[in-house]
CSV table of C-alpha atoms in Angstrom, one decimal:
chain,number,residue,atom,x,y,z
G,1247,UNK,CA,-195.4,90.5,50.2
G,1248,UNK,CA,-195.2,89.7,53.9
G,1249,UNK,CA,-191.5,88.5,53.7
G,1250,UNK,CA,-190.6,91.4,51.5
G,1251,UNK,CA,-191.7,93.7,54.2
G,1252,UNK,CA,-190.2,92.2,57.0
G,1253,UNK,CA,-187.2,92.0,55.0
G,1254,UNK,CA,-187.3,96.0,54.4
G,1255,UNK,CA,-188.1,96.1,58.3
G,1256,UNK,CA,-185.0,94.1,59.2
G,1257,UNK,CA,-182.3,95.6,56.9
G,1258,UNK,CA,-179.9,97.8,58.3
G,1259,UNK,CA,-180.2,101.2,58.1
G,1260,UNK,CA,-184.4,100.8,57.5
G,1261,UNK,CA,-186.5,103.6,59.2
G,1262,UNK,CA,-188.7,101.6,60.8
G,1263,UNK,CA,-188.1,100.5,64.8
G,1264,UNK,CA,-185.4,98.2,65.5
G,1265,UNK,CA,-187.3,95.6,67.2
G,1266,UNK,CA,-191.1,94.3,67.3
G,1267,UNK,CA,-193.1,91.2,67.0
G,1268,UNK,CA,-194.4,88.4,64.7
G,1269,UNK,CA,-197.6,86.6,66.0
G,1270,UNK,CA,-198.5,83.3,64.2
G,1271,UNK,CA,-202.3,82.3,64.3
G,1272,UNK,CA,-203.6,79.1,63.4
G,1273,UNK,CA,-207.4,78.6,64.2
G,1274,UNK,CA,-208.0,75.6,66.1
G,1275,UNK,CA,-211.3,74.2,64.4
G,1276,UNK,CA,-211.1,75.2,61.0
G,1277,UNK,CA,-211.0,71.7,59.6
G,1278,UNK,CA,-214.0,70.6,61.6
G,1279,UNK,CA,-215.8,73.6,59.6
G,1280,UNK,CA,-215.3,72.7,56.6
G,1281,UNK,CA,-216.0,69.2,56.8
G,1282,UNK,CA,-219.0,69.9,58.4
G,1283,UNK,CA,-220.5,73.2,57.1
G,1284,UNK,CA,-218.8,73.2,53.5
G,1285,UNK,CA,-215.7,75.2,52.1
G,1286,UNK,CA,-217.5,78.5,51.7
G,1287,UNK,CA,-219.2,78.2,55.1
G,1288,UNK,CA,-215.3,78.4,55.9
G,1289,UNK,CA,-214.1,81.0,53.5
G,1290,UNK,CA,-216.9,83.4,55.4
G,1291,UNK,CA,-215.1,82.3,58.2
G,1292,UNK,CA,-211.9,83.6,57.5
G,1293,UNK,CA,-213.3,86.8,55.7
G,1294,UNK,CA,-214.6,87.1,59.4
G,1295,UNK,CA,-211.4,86.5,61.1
G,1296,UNK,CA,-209.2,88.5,58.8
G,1297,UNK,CA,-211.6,91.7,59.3
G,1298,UNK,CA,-211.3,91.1,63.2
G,1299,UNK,CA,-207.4,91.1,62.8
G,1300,UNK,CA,-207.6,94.3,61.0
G,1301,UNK,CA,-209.2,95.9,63.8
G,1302,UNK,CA,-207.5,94.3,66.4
G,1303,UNK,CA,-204.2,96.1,64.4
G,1304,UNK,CA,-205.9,99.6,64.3
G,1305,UNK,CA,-206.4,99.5,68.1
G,1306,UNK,CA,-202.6,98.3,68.6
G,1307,UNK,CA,-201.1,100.7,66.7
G,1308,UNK,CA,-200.8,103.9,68.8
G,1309,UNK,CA,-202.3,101.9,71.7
G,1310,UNK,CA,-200.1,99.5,73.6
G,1311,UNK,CA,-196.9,100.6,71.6
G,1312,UNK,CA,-197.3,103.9,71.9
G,1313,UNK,CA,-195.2,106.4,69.9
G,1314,UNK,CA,-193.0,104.0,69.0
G,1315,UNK,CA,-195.0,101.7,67.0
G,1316,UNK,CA,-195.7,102.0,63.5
G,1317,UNK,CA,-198.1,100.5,61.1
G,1318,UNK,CA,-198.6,97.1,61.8
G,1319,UNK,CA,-199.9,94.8,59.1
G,1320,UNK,CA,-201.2,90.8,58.4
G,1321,UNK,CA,-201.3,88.3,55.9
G,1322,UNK,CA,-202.9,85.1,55.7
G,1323,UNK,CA,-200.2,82.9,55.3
G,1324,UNK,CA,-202.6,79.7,53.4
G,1325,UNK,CA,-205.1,77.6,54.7
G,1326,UNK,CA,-205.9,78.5,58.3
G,1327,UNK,CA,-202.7,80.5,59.1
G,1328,UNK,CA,-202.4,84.2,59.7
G,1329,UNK,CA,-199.1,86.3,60.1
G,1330,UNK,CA,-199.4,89.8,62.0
G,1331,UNK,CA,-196.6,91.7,62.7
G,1332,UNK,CA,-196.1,94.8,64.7
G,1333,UNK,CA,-193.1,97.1,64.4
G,1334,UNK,CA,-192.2,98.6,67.6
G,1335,UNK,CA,-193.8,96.1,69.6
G,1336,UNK,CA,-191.7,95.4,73.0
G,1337,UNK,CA,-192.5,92.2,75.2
G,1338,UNK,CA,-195.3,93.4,77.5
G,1339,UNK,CA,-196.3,94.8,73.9
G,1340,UNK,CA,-196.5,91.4,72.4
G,1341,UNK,CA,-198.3,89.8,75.2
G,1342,UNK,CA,-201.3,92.8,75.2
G,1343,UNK,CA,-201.8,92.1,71.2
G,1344,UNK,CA,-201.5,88.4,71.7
G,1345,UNK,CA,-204.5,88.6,74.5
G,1346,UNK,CA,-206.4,91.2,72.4
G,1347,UNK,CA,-206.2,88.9,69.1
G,1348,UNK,CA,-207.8,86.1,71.4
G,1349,UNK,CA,-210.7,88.3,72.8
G,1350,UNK,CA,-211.5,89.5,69.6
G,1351,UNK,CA,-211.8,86.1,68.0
G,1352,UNK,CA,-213.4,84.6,71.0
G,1353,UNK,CA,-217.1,85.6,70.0
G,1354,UNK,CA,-218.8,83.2,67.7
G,1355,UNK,CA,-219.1,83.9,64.1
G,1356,UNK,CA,-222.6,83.8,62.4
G,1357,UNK,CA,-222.5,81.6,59.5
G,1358,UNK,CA,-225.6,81.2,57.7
G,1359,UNK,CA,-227.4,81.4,61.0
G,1360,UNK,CA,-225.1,79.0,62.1
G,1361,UNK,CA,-222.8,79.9,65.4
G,1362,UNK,CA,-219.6,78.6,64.7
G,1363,UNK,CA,-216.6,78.8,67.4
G,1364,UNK,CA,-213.5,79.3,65.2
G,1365,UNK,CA,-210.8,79.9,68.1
G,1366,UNK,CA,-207.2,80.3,67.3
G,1367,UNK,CA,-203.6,79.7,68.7
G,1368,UNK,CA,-201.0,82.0,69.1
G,1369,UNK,CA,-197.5,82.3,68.9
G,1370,UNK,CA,-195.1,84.9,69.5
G,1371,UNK,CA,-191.5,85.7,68.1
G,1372,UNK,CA,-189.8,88.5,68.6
G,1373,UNK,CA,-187.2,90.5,66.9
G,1374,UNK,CA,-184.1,91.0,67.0
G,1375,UNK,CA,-184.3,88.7,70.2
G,1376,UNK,CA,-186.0,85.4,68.5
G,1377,UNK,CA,-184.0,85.9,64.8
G,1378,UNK,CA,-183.3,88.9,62.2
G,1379,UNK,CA,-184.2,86.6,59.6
G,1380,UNK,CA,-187.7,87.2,58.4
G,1381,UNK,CA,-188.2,83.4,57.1
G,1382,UNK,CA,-186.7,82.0,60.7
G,1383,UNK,CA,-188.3,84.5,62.5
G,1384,UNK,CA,-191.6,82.9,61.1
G,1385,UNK,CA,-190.5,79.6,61.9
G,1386,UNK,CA,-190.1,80.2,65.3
G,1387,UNK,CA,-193.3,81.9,65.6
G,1388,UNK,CA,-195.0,78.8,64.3
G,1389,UNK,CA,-193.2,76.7,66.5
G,1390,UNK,CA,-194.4,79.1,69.4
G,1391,UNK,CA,-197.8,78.7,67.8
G,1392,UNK,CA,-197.8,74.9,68.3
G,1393,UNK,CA,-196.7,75.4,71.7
G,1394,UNK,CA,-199.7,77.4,72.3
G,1395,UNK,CA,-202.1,74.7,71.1
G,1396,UNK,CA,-200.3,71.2,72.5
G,1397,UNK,CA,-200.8,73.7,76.1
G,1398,UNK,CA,-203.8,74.5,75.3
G,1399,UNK,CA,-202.8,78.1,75.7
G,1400,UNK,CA,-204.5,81.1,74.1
G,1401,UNK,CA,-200.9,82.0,73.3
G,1402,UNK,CA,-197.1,81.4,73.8
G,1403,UNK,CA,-193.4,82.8,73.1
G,1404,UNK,CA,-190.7,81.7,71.0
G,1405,UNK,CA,-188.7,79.3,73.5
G,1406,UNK,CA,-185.5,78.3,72.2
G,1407,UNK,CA,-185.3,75.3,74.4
G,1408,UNK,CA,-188.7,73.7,73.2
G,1409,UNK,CA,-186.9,73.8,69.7
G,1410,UNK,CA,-184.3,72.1,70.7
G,1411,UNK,CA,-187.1,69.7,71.6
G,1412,UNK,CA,-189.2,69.4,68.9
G,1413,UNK,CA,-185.7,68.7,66.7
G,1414,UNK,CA,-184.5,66.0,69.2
G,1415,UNK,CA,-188.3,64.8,69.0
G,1416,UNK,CA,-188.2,64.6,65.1
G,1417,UNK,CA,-184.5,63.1,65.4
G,1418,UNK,CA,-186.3,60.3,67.6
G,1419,UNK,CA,-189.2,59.4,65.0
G,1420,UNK,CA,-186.5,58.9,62.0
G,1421,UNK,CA,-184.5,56.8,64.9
G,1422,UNK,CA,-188.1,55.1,66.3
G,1423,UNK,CA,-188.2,53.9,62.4
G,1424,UNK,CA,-185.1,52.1,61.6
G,1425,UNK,CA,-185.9,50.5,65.8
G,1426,UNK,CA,-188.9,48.6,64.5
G,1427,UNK,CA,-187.1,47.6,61.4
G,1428,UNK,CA,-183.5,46.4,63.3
G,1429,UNK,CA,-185.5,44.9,65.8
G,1430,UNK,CA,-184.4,47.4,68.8
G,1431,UNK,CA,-187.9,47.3,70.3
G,1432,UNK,CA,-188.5,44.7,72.8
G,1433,UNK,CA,-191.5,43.3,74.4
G,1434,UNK,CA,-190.9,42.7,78.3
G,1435,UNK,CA,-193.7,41.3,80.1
G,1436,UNK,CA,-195.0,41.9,83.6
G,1437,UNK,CA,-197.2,39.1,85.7
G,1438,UNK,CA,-200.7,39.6,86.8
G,1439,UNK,CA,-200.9,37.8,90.2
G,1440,UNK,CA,-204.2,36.6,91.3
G,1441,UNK,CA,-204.0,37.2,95.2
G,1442,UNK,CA,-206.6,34.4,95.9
G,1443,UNK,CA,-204.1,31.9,95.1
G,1444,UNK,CA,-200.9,33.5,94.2
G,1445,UNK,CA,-200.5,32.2,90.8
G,1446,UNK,CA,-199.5,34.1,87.6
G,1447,UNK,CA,-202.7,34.6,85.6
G,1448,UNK,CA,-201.2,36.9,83.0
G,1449,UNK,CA,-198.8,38.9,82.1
G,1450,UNK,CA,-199.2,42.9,80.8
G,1451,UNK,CA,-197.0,43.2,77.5
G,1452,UNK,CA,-195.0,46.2,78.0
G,1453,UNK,CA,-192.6,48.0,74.8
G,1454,UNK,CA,-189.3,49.1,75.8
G,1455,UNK,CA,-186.7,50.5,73.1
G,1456,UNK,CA,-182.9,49.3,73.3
G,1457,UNK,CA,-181.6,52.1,71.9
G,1458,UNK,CA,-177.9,51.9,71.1
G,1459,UNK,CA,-177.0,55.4,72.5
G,1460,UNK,CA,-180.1,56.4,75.0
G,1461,UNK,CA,-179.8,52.9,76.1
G,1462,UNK,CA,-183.2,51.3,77.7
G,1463,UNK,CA,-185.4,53.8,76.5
G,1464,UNK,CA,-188.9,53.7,78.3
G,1465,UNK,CA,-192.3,54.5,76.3
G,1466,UNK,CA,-193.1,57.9,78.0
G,1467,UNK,CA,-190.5,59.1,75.8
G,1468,UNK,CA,-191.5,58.0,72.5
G,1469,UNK,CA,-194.8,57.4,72.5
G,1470,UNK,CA,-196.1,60.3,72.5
G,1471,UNK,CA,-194.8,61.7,70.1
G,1472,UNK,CA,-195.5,58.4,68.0
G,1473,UNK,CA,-199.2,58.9,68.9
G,1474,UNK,CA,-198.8,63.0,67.8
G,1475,UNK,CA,-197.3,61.9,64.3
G,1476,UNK,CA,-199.7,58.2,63.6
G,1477,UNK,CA,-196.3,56.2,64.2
G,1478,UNK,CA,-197.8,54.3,66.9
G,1479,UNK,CA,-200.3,51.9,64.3
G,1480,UNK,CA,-196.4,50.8,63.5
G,1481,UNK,CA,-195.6,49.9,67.0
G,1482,UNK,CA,-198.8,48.7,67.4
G,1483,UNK,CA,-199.0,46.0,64.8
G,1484,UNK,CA,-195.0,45.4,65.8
G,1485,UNK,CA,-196.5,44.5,69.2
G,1486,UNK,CA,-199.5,42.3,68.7
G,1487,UNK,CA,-197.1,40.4,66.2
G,1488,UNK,CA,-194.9,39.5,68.5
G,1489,UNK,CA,-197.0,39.2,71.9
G,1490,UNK,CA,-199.6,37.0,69.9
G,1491,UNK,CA,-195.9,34.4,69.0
G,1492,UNK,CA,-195.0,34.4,72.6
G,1493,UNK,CA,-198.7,33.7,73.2
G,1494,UNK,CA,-198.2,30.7,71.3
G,1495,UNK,CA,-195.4,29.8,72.3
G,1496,UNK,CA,-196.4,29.3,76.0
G,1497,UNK,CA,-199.4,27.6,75.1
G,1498,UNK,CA,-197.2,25.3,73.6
G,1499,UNK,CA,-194.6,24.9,76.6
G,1500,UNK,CA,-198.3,23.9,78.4
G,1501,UNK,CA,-198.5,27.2,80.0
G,1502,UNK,CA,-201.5,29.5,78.8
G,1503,UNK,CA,-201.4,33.1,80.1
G,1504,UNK,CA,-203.8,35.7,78.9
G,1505,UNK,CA,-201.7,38.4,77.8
G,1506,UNK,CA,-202.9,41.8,77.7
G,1507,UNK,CA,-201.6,44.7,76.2
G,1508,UNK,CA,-202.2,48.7,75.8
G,1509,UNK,CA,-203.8,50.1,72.6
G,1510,UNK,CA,-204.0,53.5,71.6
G,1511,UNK,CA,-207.2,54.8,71.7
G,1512,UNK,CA,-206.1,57.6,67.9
G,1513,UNK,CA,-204.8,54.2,67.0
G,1514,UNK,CA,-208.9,52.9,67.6
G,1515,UNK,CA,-210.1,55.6,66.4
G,1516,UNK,CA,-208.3,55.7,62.9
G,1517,UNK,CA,-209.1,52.0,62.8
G,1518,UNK,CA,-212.7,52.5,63.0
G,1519,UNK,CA,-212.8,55.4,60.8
G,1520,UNK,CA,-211.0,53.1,58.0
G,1521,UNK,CA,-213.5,50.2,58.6
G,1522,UNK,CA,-216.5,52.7,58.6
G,1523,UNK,CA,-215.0,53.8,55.1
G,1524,UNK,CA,-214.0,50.6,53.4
């Protein structure tokens, strides 16, 4: 129903105003609910959230658009995911109903006497700027959305450069994959010197990526995003496989060094969560 009515919004020749917003919510601790407090501890929740949506619309429409607005509406898209779009919303528009959606979910929500903080990020797409198509225009709202919550932003807009991002960024995993298996990564090692006698006492393992078009590629580019996506307990093994051989083989050669090298602490975490389970 929501895409049939943006669709009727965004066809030529429709009545309603040329140009408005999309705002994509996701809450931001709606899993933590429900593993804690129980599923319908979090269906309350969003019965909560969707009546505090409703009234945040009612004081929109007429408000900040003025006479040019018309009925906004909402759906909840699944899960924890709300769509709200406003007709006739401009961008100084967009920004009041963003803020206003983020005071009026700001108060806790009493759930069986339990306060829970349910929170949510925003983001904004507008039309026709941001797309005429209601499923793109969507899509960028969500990819404003997670924006908003890798910020740590109540809200943000539709940028098309941080698309362009996110694609290169999703380009990089698939590449980041065939690296470990076509041995692209290498392991380059830097010396610890102790100062008192200005020896080599160990070396630092570092990763560095020879890609075949970036070139040397440095980890500040893809680790992070290996780290955002659970990649990174690839690399991870990939580099205590091959620091622990070079290990041996310099204890070998009659050279020990103590090698160290750089976990991730999700990678830790997962780790122990897995050994806690098993």
């Amino acid at each position: 129903r929501l895409m049939q009515r943006l669709q009727a919004i965004l066809a030529p020749g429709s009545d309603a105003p040329m140009y408005g917003v999309v705002l994509y919510l996701n809450l931001d601790r709606f899993q933590v609910i429900n593993d804690t407090l129980g599923h319908a501890a979090g269906d309350a929740v969003l019965r909560e959230v969707a009546m505090r949506l409703e009234n945040v619309i009612g004081g929109l429409v007429g408000g900040v658009m003025g006479a040019t607005g018309t009925d906004g509406f909402m759906a909840r898209l699944g899960g924890d995911e709300f769509a709200v779009v406003l007709p006739g919303a401009d961008d100084v528009a967009a920004g009041e109903a963003a803020r206003a959606i983020e005071t009026a979910l700001r108060p806790v929500i009493e759930v069986n006497s339990q306060p829970v903080d349910a929170g949510a990020s925003v983001g904004v797409a507008m039309y026709p700027a941001d797309a005429t198509d209601p499923g793109v225009l969507l899509q960028r709202a969500s990819i404003a959305m997670v924006q908003a919550k890798r910020s740590n932003q109540a809200y943000a807009h539709y940028e098309a450069s941080t698309d362009v991002v996110q694609r290169e960024q999703l380009s990089l995993l698939g590449e980041l994959r065939h690296a470990v298996q076509h041995s692209e990564l290498r392991a380059c090692y830097q010396p610890k010197i102790d100062l008192a006698t200005g020896r080599v006492s160990g070396v630092e393992a570092l990763v560095r990526w020879r890609h075949p078009k970036r070139g040397l590629t440095l980890p500040a580019v893809f680790m992070p995003y290996a780290e955002k996506t659970g990649f990174v307990r690839v690399i991870t093994r990939w580099m205590l496989a091959v620091t622990l051989r070079q290990c041996g083989r310099w204890a070998g050669w009659g050279s020990p060094l103590e090698v160290s090298v750089n976990l991730s602490a999700l990678d830790e975490l997962k780790e122990a969560e897995e050994r806690a389970n098993s």
